[in-house]
């Protein structure tokens, strides 16, 4: 029997079970969402759909034009959620510029990067006319206000165990003991980064947060912040659910054991979403694989080939009603060479990103740059109003607002 998918399930329709449920701990799985609807029956016994509105929030740092990992791991999912949303849903997407300054930034470059990111989000199809609110994090001061309040109940021990922080400690402290000099180089903003991320989500009462694999731990921490706050003060904050994306971890093209990342110095390790077709082709054709010239899917032993198959699986679905999983593709391509595989991947990625570059350039320059300012100002206004609703309740609960009048 054909099952009709509710709007909450539709974003995940067509994905294989492997794509929806990635290896994760049981606790993570409990908190991961496949967006389901509440179904009930009316007086005549007819099944009716009673559906709470979804509030979807996610963010991206303005560290240059996004790459294919950002796009397949997050942005494409954001667009799909937007396109499948019901009118009562809310969608908020933020260029998280305050997170960006946890690392040293040149002011002029940061200003440019924020605009480029805004243009990139619009170029991939996020659209205020379709209900997406897009804004700079720094335009909504309620994010930092809630961050401070959450900091007062957040555990230092938990923050100290965050993978991102631990990797920074290792980078600054090769000897392995925390000397004064190493600690001086580490900044408080970097340590409390996850508290600001929790505030981003909680201040908008987000129910679902679509992110790539590397953000799972931050999302767990956000739930912990909500629970701590609710327990200490009043049940106001909404613990958000992590939304798994179809491709939560796209790997580097030069070091397929590590994820594709904006911070890696080697540009050949990634493809930015505004890359021209000749650059896309050259990066894919020179992607690191291995010495065996055949196509098999084995992420452990052949991570480079597995990553190419993953890219093909994700970008090849325009013609397919259901995207073929990487292992199925490997079986179909069993007689092919790695060169054949790379050519297919290059073609599929070029098709997937067609038009993004032109739209990005056009949006950056539309109305002499003013159009982007207008879009951001409108988004920030909506986001401020939404966040202020939460902050009024939060301030009251903590004792910082007027509270209920006694007389
Ligand atoms: P950021 O800017 O590093 O990345 C933005 C999104 O892209 C995903 N991503 C990837 N997905 C698959 N494969 C990859 N190689 C890959 N690289 C990046 C990330 O998982 C992310 O979803 N801390 C966040 C930004 C943030 C945020 C938030 C996110 C701030 N506040 C609140 C969600 C909710 C970050 O640095 O993402």
mmCIF file with all atom_site columns, C-alpha atoms in Angstrom, residues 89-249:
data_model
loop_
_atom_site.group_PDB
_atom_site.id
_atom_site.type_symbol
_atom_site.label_atom_id
_atom_site.label_alt_id
_atom_site.label_comp_id
_atom_site.label_asym_id
_atom_site.label_entity_id
_atom_site.label_seq_id
_atom_site.pdbx_PDB_ins_code
_atom_site.Cartn_x
_atom_site.Cartn_y
_atom_site.Cartn_z
_atom_site.occupancy
_atom_site.B_iso_or_equiv
_atom_site.pdbx_formal_charge
_atom_site.auth_seq_id
_atom_site.auth_comp_id
_atom_site.auth_asym_id
_atom_site.auth_atom_id
_atom_site.pdbx_PDB_model_num
ATOM 1   C CA . UNK A 1 89  ? 6.346  26.480 10.127 1.00 0.00 ? 89  UNK A CA 1
ATOM 2   C CA . UNK A 1 90  ? 9.149  28.909 10.852 1.00 0.00 ? 90  UNK A CA 1
ATOM 3   C CA . UNK A 1 91  ? 12.577 28.712 9.215  1.00 0.00 ? 91  UNK A CA 1
ATOM 4   C CA . UNK A 1 92  ? 15.527 30.748 10.453 1.00 0.00 ? 92  UNK A CA 1
ATOM 5   C CA . UNK A 1 93  ? 19.011 30.608 8.963  1.00 0.00 ? 93  UNK A CA 1
ATOM 6   C CA . UNK A 1 94  ? 21.825 32.664 10.408 1.00 0.00 ? 94  UNK A CA 1
ATOM 7   C CA . UNK A 1 95  ? 25.255 33.722 9.193  1.00 0.00 ? 95  UNK A CA 1
ATOM 8   C CA . UNK A 1 96  ? 26.981 33.291 12.555 1.00 0.00 ? 96  UNK A CA 1
ATOM 9   C CA . UNK A 1 97  ? 29.492 36.139 12.443 1.00 0.00 ? 97  UNK A CA 1
ATOM 10  C CA . UNK A 1 98  ? 29.989 36.212 16.237 1.00 0.00 ? 98  UNK A CA 1
ATOM 11  C CA . UNK A 1 99  ? 31.195 32.620 16.093 1.00 0.00 ? 99  UNK A CA 1
ATOM 12  C CA . UNK A 1 100 ? 33.630 33.594 13.336 1.00 0.00 ? 100 UNK A CA 1
ATOM 13  C CA . UNK A 1 101 ? 35.443 36.051 15.614 1.00 0.00 ? 101 UNK A CA 1
ATOM 14  C CA . UNK A 1 102 ? 36.436 33.275 18.016 1.00 0.00 ? 102 UNK A CA 1
ATOM 15  C CA . UNK A 1 103 ? 39.362 33.040 15.560 1.00 0.00 ? 103 UNK A CA 1
ATOM 16  C CA . UNK A 1 104 ? 41.372 36.136 14.531 1.00 0.00 ? 104 UNK A CA 1
ATOM 17  C CA . UNK A 1 105 ? 39.701 37.998 11.648 1.00 0.00 ? 105 UNK A CA 1
ATOM 18  C CA . UNK A 1 106 ? 40.570 40.995 9.526  1.00 0.00 ? 106 UNK A CA 1
ATOM 19  C CA . UNK A 1 107 ? 37.614 43.409 9.798  1.00 0.00 ? 107 UNK A CA 1
ATOM 20  C CA . UNK A 1 108 ? 37.491 44.212 6.060  1.00 0.00 ? 108 UNK A CA 1
ATOM 21  C CA . UNK A 1 109 ? 37.670 40.555 5.091  1.00 0.00 ? 109 UNK A CA 1
ATOM 22  C CA . UNK A 1 110 ? 34.986 39.561 7.603  1.00 0.00 ? 110 UNK A CA 1
ATOM 23  C CA . UNK A 1 111 ? 32.656 42.259 6.268  1.00 0.00 ? 111 UNK A CA 1
ATOM 24  C CA . UNK A 1 112 ? 33.101 40.850 2.767  1.00 0.00 ? 112 UNK A CA 1
ATOM 25  C CA . UNK A 1 113 ? 32.733 37.218 3.883  1.00 0.00 ? 113 UNK A CA 1
ATOM 26  C CA . UNK A 1 114 ? 29.413 37.950 5.629  1.00 0.00 ? 114 UNK A CA 1
ATOM 27  C CA . UNK A 1 115 ? 27.986 39.371 2.407  1.00 0.00 ? 115 UNK A CA 1
ATOM 28  C CA . UNK A 1 116 ? 29.388 36.524 0.337  1.00 0.00 ? 116 UNK A CA 1
ATOM 29  C CA . UNK A 1 117 ? 27.759 33.986 2.638  1.00 0.00 ? 117 UNK A CA 1
ATOM 30  C CA . UNK A 1 118 ? 24.431 35.807 2.503  1.00 0.00 ? 118 UNK A CA 1
ATOM 31  C CA . UNK A 1 119 ? 24.609 35.820 -1.310 1.00 0.00 ? 119 UNK A CA 1
ATOM 32  C CA . UNK A 1 120 ? 25.565 32.116 -1.293 1.00 0.00 ? 120 UNK A CA 1
ATOM 33  C CA . UNK A 1 121 ? 22.549 31.148 0.843  1.00 0.00 ? 121 UNK A CA 1
ATOM 34  C CA . UNK A 1 122 ? 20.254 33.000 -1.540 1.00 0.00 ? 122 UNK A CA 1
ATOM 35  C CA . UNK A 1 123 ? 22.055 31.570 -4.587 1.00 0.00 ? 123 UNK A CA 1
ATOM 36  C CA . UNK A 1 124 ? 21.408 27.973 -3.492 1.00 0.00 ? 124 UNK A CA 1
ATOM 37  C CA . UNK A 1 125 ? 17.709 28.747 -3.244 1.00 0.00 ? 125 UNK A CA 1
ATOM 38  C CA . UNK A 1 126 ? 16.902 30.003 0.245  1.00 0.00 ? 126 UNK A CA 1
ATOM 39  C CA . UNK A 1 127 ? 14.270 32.631 -0.318 1.00 0.00 ? 127 UNK A CA 1
ATOM 40  C CA . UNK A 1 128 ? 12.515 35.021 2.095  1.00 0.00 ? 128 UNK A CA 1
ATOM 41  C CA . UNK A 1 129 ? 9.503  34.894 -0.245 1.00 0.00 ? 129 UNK A CA 1
ATOM 42  C CA . UNK A 1 130 ? 9.266  31.172 0.531  1.00 0.00 ? 130 UNK A CA 1
ATOM 43  C CA . UNK A 1 131 ? 9.344  31.777 4.267  1.00 0.00 ? 131 UNK A CA 1
ATOM 44  C CA . UNK A 1 132 ? 13.070 31.677 5.106  1.00 0.00 ? 132 UNK A CA 1
ATOM 45  C CA . UNK A 1 133 ? 14.361 34.279 7.522  1.00 0.00 ? 133 UNK A CA 1
ATOM 46  C CA . UNK A 1 134 ? 18.040 34.954 6.814  1.00 0.00 ? 134 UNK A CA 1
ATOM 47  C CA . UNK A 1 135 ? 20.090 37.214 9.072  1.00 0.00 ? 135 UNK A CA 1
ATOM 48  C CA . UNK A 1 136 ? 23.463 37.982 10.634 1.00 0.00 ? 136 UNK A CA 1
ATOM 49  C CA . UNK A 1 137 ? 23.771 36.624 14.171 1.00 0.00 ? 137 UNK A CA 1
ATOM 50  C CA . UNK A 1 138 ? 25.239 39.940 15.380 1.00 0.00 ? 138 UNK A CA 1
ATOM 51  C CA . UNK A 1 139 ? 22.078 41.791 14.246 1.00 0.00 ? 139 UNK A CA 1
ATOM 52  C CA . UNK A 1 140 ? 20.073 39.998 16.956 1.00 0.00 ? 140 UNK A CA 1
ATOM 53  C CA . UNK A 1 141 ? 21.511 40.919 20.393 1.00 0.00 ? 141 UNK A CA 1
ATOM 54  C CA . UNK A 1 142 ? 19.139 38.485 22.123 1.00 0.00 ? 142 UNK A CA 1
ATOM 55  C CA . UNK A 1 143 ? 21.507 35.669 21.064 1.00 0.00 ? 143 UNK A CA 1
ATOM 56  C CA . UNK A 1 144 ? 24.350 37.028 23.205 1.00 0.00 ? 144 UNK A CA 1
ATOM 57  C CA . UNK A 1 145 ? 22.006 37.995 26.046 1.00 0.00 ? 145 UNK A CA 1
ATOM 58  C CA . UNK A 1 146 ? 20.720 34.416 26.304 1.00 0.00 ? 146 UNK A CA 1
ATOM 59  C CA . UNK A 1 147 ? 24.272 33.128 25.939 1.00 0.00 ? 147 UNK A CA 1
ATOM 60  C CA . UNK A 1 148 ? 25.273 34.950 29.117 1.00 0.00 ? 148 UNK A CA 1
ATOM 61  C CA . UNK A 1 149 ? 22.298 33.588 31.038 1.00 0.00 ? 149 UNK A CA 1
ATOM 62  C CA . UNK A 1 150 ? 23.017 30.042 29.827 1.00 0.00 ? 150 UNK A CA 1
ATOM 63  C CA . UNK A 1 151 ? 26.694 30.480 30.779 1.00 0.00 ? 151 UNK A CA 1
ATOM 64  C CA . UNK A 1 152 ? 25.570 30.841 34.372 1.00 0.00 ? 152 UNK A CA 1
ATOM 65  C CA . UNK A 1 153 ? 24.191 27.286 34.427 1.00 0.00 ? 153 UNK A CA 1
ATOM 66  C CA . UNK A 1 154 ? 26.545 25.653 31.882 1.00 0.00 ? 154 UNK A CA 1
ATOM 67  C CA . UNK A 1 155 ? 29.075 23.139 33.153 1.00 0.00 ? 155 UNK A CA 1
ATOM 68  C CA . UNK A 1 156 ? 32.795 23.936 32.636 1.00 0.00 ? 156 UNK A CA 1
ATOM 69  C CA . UNK A 1 157 ? 33.488 20.204 32.794 1.00 0.00 ? 157 UNK A CA 1
ATOM 70  C CA . UNK A 1 158 ? 31.122 19.486 29.907 1.00 0.00 ? 158 UNK A CA 1
ATOM 71  C CA . UNK A 1 159 ? 32.573 22.358 27.838 1.00 0.00 ? 159 UNK A CA 1
ATOM 72  C CA . UNK A 1 160 ? 36.107 21.104 28.509 1.00 0.00 ? 160 UNK A CA 1
ATOM 73  C CA . UNK A 1 161 ? 35.190 17.741 26.999 1.00 0.00 ? 161 UNK A CA 1
ATOM 74  C CA . UNK A 1 162 ? 33.992 19.204 23.672 1.00 0.00 ? 162 UNK A CA 1
ATOM 75  C CA . UNK A 1 163 ? 35.989 17.724 20.776 1.00 0.00 ? 163 UNK A CA 1
ATOM 76  C CA . UNK A 1 164 ? 36.551 21.092 19.083 1.00 0.00 ? 164 UNK A CA 1
ATOM 77  C CA . UNK A 1 165 ? 38.040 22.578 22.264 1.00 0.00 ? 165 UNK A CA 1
ATOM 78  C CA . UNK A 1 166 ? 40.171 19.504 22.927 1.00 0.00 ? 166 UNK A CA 1
ATOM 79  C CA . UNK A 1 167 ? 41.611 19.653 19.395 1.00 0.00 ? 167 UNK A CA 1
ATOM 80  C CA . UNK A 1 168 ? 42.516 23.343 19.909 1.00 0.00 ? 168 UNK A CA 1
ATOM 81  C CA . UNK A 1 169 ? 44.219 22.469 23.199 1.00 0.00 ? 169 UNK A CA 1
ATOM 82  C CA . UNK A 1 170 ? 46.247 19.831 21.412 1.00 0.00 ? 170 UNK A CA 1
ATOM 83  C CA . UNK A 1 171 ? 47.252 22.278 18.677 1.00 0.00 ? 171 UNK A CA 1
ATOM 84  C CA . UNK A 1 172 ? 48.415 24.836 21.245 1.00 0.00 ? 172 UNK A CA 1
ATOM 85  C CA . UNK A 1 173 ? 49.975 22.393 23.608 1.00 0.00 ? 173 UNK A CA 1
ATOM 86  C CA . UNK A 1 174 ? 52.041 19.795 21.825 1.00 0.00 ? 174 UNK A CA 1
ATOM 87  C CA . UNK A 1 175 ? 53.834 18.874 25.055 1.00 0.00 ? 175 UNK A CA 1
ATOM 88  C CA . UNK A 1 176 ? 50.564 17.646 26.537 1.00 0.00 ? 176 UNK A CA 1
ATOM 89  C CA . UNK A 1 177 ? 50.457 19.673 29.762 1.00 0.00 ? 177 UNK A CA 1
ATOM 90  C CA . UNK A 1 178 ? 48.549 22.909 30.050 1.00 0.00 ? 178 UNK A CA 1
ATOM 91  C CA . UNK A 1 179 ? 51.238 25.514 30.599 1.00 0.00 ? 179 UNK A CA 1
ATOM 92  C CA . UNK A 1 180 ? 50.502 29.201 31.094 1.00 0.00 ? 180 UNK A CA 1
ATOM 93  C CA . UNK A 1 181 ? 51.744 30.054 27.601 1.00 0.00 ? 181 UNK A CA 1
ATOM 94  C CA . UNK A 1 182 ? 49.420 27.522 25.982 1.00 0.00 ? 182 UNK A CA 1
ATOM 95  C CA . UNK A 1 183 ? 46.467 28.751 28.042 1.00 0.00 ? 183 UNK A CA 1
ATOM 96  C CA . UNK A 1 184 ? 47.230 32.382 27.118 1.00 0.00 ? 184 UNK A CA 1
ATOM 97  C CA . UNK A 1 185 ? 46.857 31.534 23.443 1.00 0.00 ? 185 UNK A CA 1
ATOM 98  C CA . UNK A 1 186 ? 43.497 29.868 24.005 1.00 0.00 ? 186 UNK A CA 1
ATOM 99  C CA . UNK A 1 187 ? 40.660 32.338 24.165 1.00 0.00 ? 187 UNK A CA 1
ATOM 100 C CA . UNK A 1 188 ? 37.571 32.332 26.364 1.00 0.00 ? 188 UNK A CA 1
ATOM 101 C CA . UNK A 1 189 ? 35.320 32.834 23.295 1.00 0.00 ? 189 UNK A CA 1
ATOM 102 C CA . UNK A 1 190 ? 36.536 29.567 21.837 1.00 0.00 ? 190 UNK A CA 1
ATOM 103 C CA . UNK A 1 191 ? 35.843 27.741 25.101 1.00 0.00 ? 191 UNK A CA 1
ATOM 104 C CA . UNK A 1 192 ? 32.329 29.147 25.385 1.00 0.00 ? 192 UNK A CA 1
ATOM 105 C CA . UNK A 1 193 ? 31.587 28.792 21.642 1.00 0.00 ? 193 UNK A CA 1
ATOM 106 C CA . UNK A 1 194 ? 29.048 25.965 22.254 1.00 0.00 ? 194 UNK A CA 1
ATOM 107 C CA . UNK A 1 195 ? 27.106 28.150 24.734 1.00 0.00 ? 195 UNK A CA 1
ATOM 108 C CA . UNK A 1 196 ? 26.576 30.784 22.041 1.00 0.00 ? 196 UNK A CA 1
ATOM 109 C CA . UNK A 1 197 ? 25.542 28.033 19.622 1.00 0.00 ? 197 UNK A CA 1
ATOM 110 C CA . UNK A 1 198 ? 23.034 26.743 22.203 1.00 0.00 ? 198 UNK A CA 1
ATOM 111 C CA . UNK A 1 199 ? 21.685 30.292 22.636 1.00 0.00 ? 199 UNK A CA 1
ATOM 112 C CA . UNK A 1 200 ? 21.292 30.667 18.833 1.00 0.00 ? 200 UNK A CA 1
ATOM 113 C CA . UNK A 1 201 ? 19.009 27.657 18.801 1.00 0.00 ? 201 UNK A CA 1
ATOM 114 C CA . UNK A 1 202 ? 17.163 28.087 22.097 1.00 0.00 ? 202 UNK A CA 1
ATOM 115 C CA . UNK A 1 203 ? 16.417 31.786 21.695 1.00 0.00 ? 203 UNK A CA 1
ATOM 116 C CA . UNK A 1 204 ? 14.285 30.909 18.645 1.00 0.00 ? 204 UNK A CA 1
ATOM 117 C CA . UNK A 1 205 ? 12.610 27.926 20.378 1.00 0.00 ? 205 UNK A CA 1
ATOM 118 C CA . UNK A 1 206 ? 13.845 25.752 17.495 1.00 0.00 ? 206 UNK A CA 1
ATOM 119 C CA . UNK A 1 207 ? 12.342 22.272 17.356 1.00 0.00 ? 207 UNK A CA 1
ATOM 120 C CA . UNK A 1 208 ? 14.691 20.961 14.638 1.00 0.00 ? 208 UNK A CA 1
ATOM 121 C CA . UNK A 1 209 ? 18.290 21.783 13.734 1.00 0.00 ? 209 UNK A CA 1
ATOM 122 C CA . UNK A 1 210 ? 19.601 20.424 10.414 1.00 0.00 ? 210 UNK A CA 1
ATOM 123 C CA . UNK A 1 211 ? 23.400 20.055 10.574 1.00 0.00 ? 211 UNK A CA 1
ATOM 124 C CA . UNK A 1 212 ? 26.288 17.876 9.439  1.00 0.00 ? 212 UNK A CA 1
ATOM 125 C CA . UNK A 1 213 ? 27.904 15.196 11.552 1.00 0.00 ? 213 UNK A CA 1
ATOM 126 C CA . UNK A 1 214 ? 30.510 17.466 13.153 1.00 0.00 ? 214 UNK A CA 1
ATOM 127 C CA . UNK A 1 215 ? 27.830 19.469 14.991 1.00 0.00 ? 215 UNK A CA 1
ATOM 128 C CA . UNK A 1 216 ? 26.237 16.540 16.836 1.00 0.00 ? 216 UNK A CA 1
ATOM 129 C CA . UNK A 1 217 ? 28.111 17.161 20.064 1.00 0.00 ? 217 UNK A CA 1
ATOM 130 C CA . UNK A 1 218 ? 27.197 20.867 20.039 1.00 0.00 ? 218 UNK A CA 1
ATOM 131 C CA . UNK A 1 219 ? 23.543 19.938 19.628 1.00 0.00 ? 219 UNK A CA 1
ATOM 132 C CA . UNK A 1 220 ? 23.689 17.566 22.579 1.00 0.00 ? 220 UNK A CA 1
ATOM 133 C CA . UNK A 1 221 ? 25.163 20.398 24.605 1.00 0.00 ? 221 UNK A CA 1
ATOM 134 C CA . UNK A 1 222 ? 22.318 22.710 23.515 1.00 0.00 ? 222 UNK A CA 1
ATOM 135 C CA . UNK A 1 223 ? 19.801 20.159 24.819 1.00 0.00 ? 223 UNK A CA 1
ATOM 136 C CA . UNK A 1 224 ? 21.757 19.998 28.077 1.00 0.00 ? 224 UNK A CA 1
ATOM 137 C CA . UNK A 1 225 ? 21.621 23.824 28.363 1.00 0.00 ? 225 UNK A CA 1
ATOM 138 C CA . UNK A 1 226 ? 17.843 23.799 27.834 1.00 0.00 ? 226 UNK A CA 1
ATOM 139 C CA . UNK A 1 227 ? 17.360 21.087 30.461 1.00 0.00 ? 227 UNK A CA 1
ATOM 140 C CA . UNK A 1 228 ? 19.623 22.866 32.972 1.00 0.00 ? 228 UNK A CA 1
ATOM 141 C CA . UNK A 1 229 ? 17.786 26.141 32.476 1.00 0.00 ? 229 UNK A CA 1
ATOM 142 C CA . UNK A 1 230 ? 14.330 24.576 32.691 1.00 0.00 ? 230 UNK A CA 1
ATOM 143 C CA . UNK A 1 231 ? 15.314 22.694 35.832 1.00 0.00 ? 231 UNK A CA 1
ATOM 144 C CA . UNK A 1 232 ? 16.874 25.730 37.529 1.00 0.00 ? 232 UNK A CA 1
ATOM 145 C CA . UNK A 1 233 ? 14.263 28.355 36.577 1.00 0.00 ? 233 UNK A CA 1
ATOM 146 C CA . UNK A 1 234 ? 11.122 27.481 34.655 1.00 0.00 ? 234 UNK A CA 1
ATOM 147 C CA . UNK A 1 235 ? 10.130 25.180 31.831 1.00 0.00 ? 235 UNK A CA 1
ATOM 148 C CA . UNK A 1 236 ? 10.571 27.652 28.967 1.00 0.00 ? 236 UNK A CA 1
ATOM 149 C CA . UNK A 1 237 ? 13.324 26.475 26.658 1.00 0.00 ? 237 UNK A CA 1
ATOM 150 C CA . UNK A 1 238 ? 12.699 23.814 24.000 1.00 0.00 ? 238 UNK A CA 1
ATOM 151 C CA . UNK A 1 239 ? 15.307 21.027 23.743 1.00 0.00 ? 239 UNK A CA 1
ATOM 152 C CA . UNK A 1 240 ? 15.921 20.832 19.982 1.00 0.00 ? 240 UNK A CA 1
ATOM 153 C CA . UNK A 1 241 ? 16.195 17.715 17.845 1.00 0.00 ? 241 UNK A CA 1
ATOM 154 C CA . UNK A 1 242 ? 19.165 17.135 15.583 1.00 0.00 ? 242 UNK A CA 1
ATOM 155 C CA . UNK A 1 243 ? 18.140 16.528 11.982 1.00 0.00 ? 243 UNK A CA 1
ATOM 156 C CA . UNK A 1 244 ? 20.365 14.071 10.240 1.00 0.00 ? 244 UNK A CA 1
ATOM 157 C CA . UNK A 1 245 ? 21.220 15.066 6.706  1.00 0.00 ? 245 UNK A CA 1
ATOM 158 C CA . UNK A 1 246 ? 21.582 12.633 3.815  1.00 0.00 ? 246 UNK A CA 1
ATOM 159 C CA . UNK A 1 247 ? 25.353 13.212 3.594  1.00 0.00 ? 247 UNK A CA 1
ATOM 160 C CA . UNK A 1 248 ? 26.544 14.370 6.993  1.00 0.00 ? 248 UNK A CA 1
ATOM 161 C CA . UNK A 1 249 ? 30.272 13.954 6.329  1.00 0.00 ? 249 UNK A CA 1
#
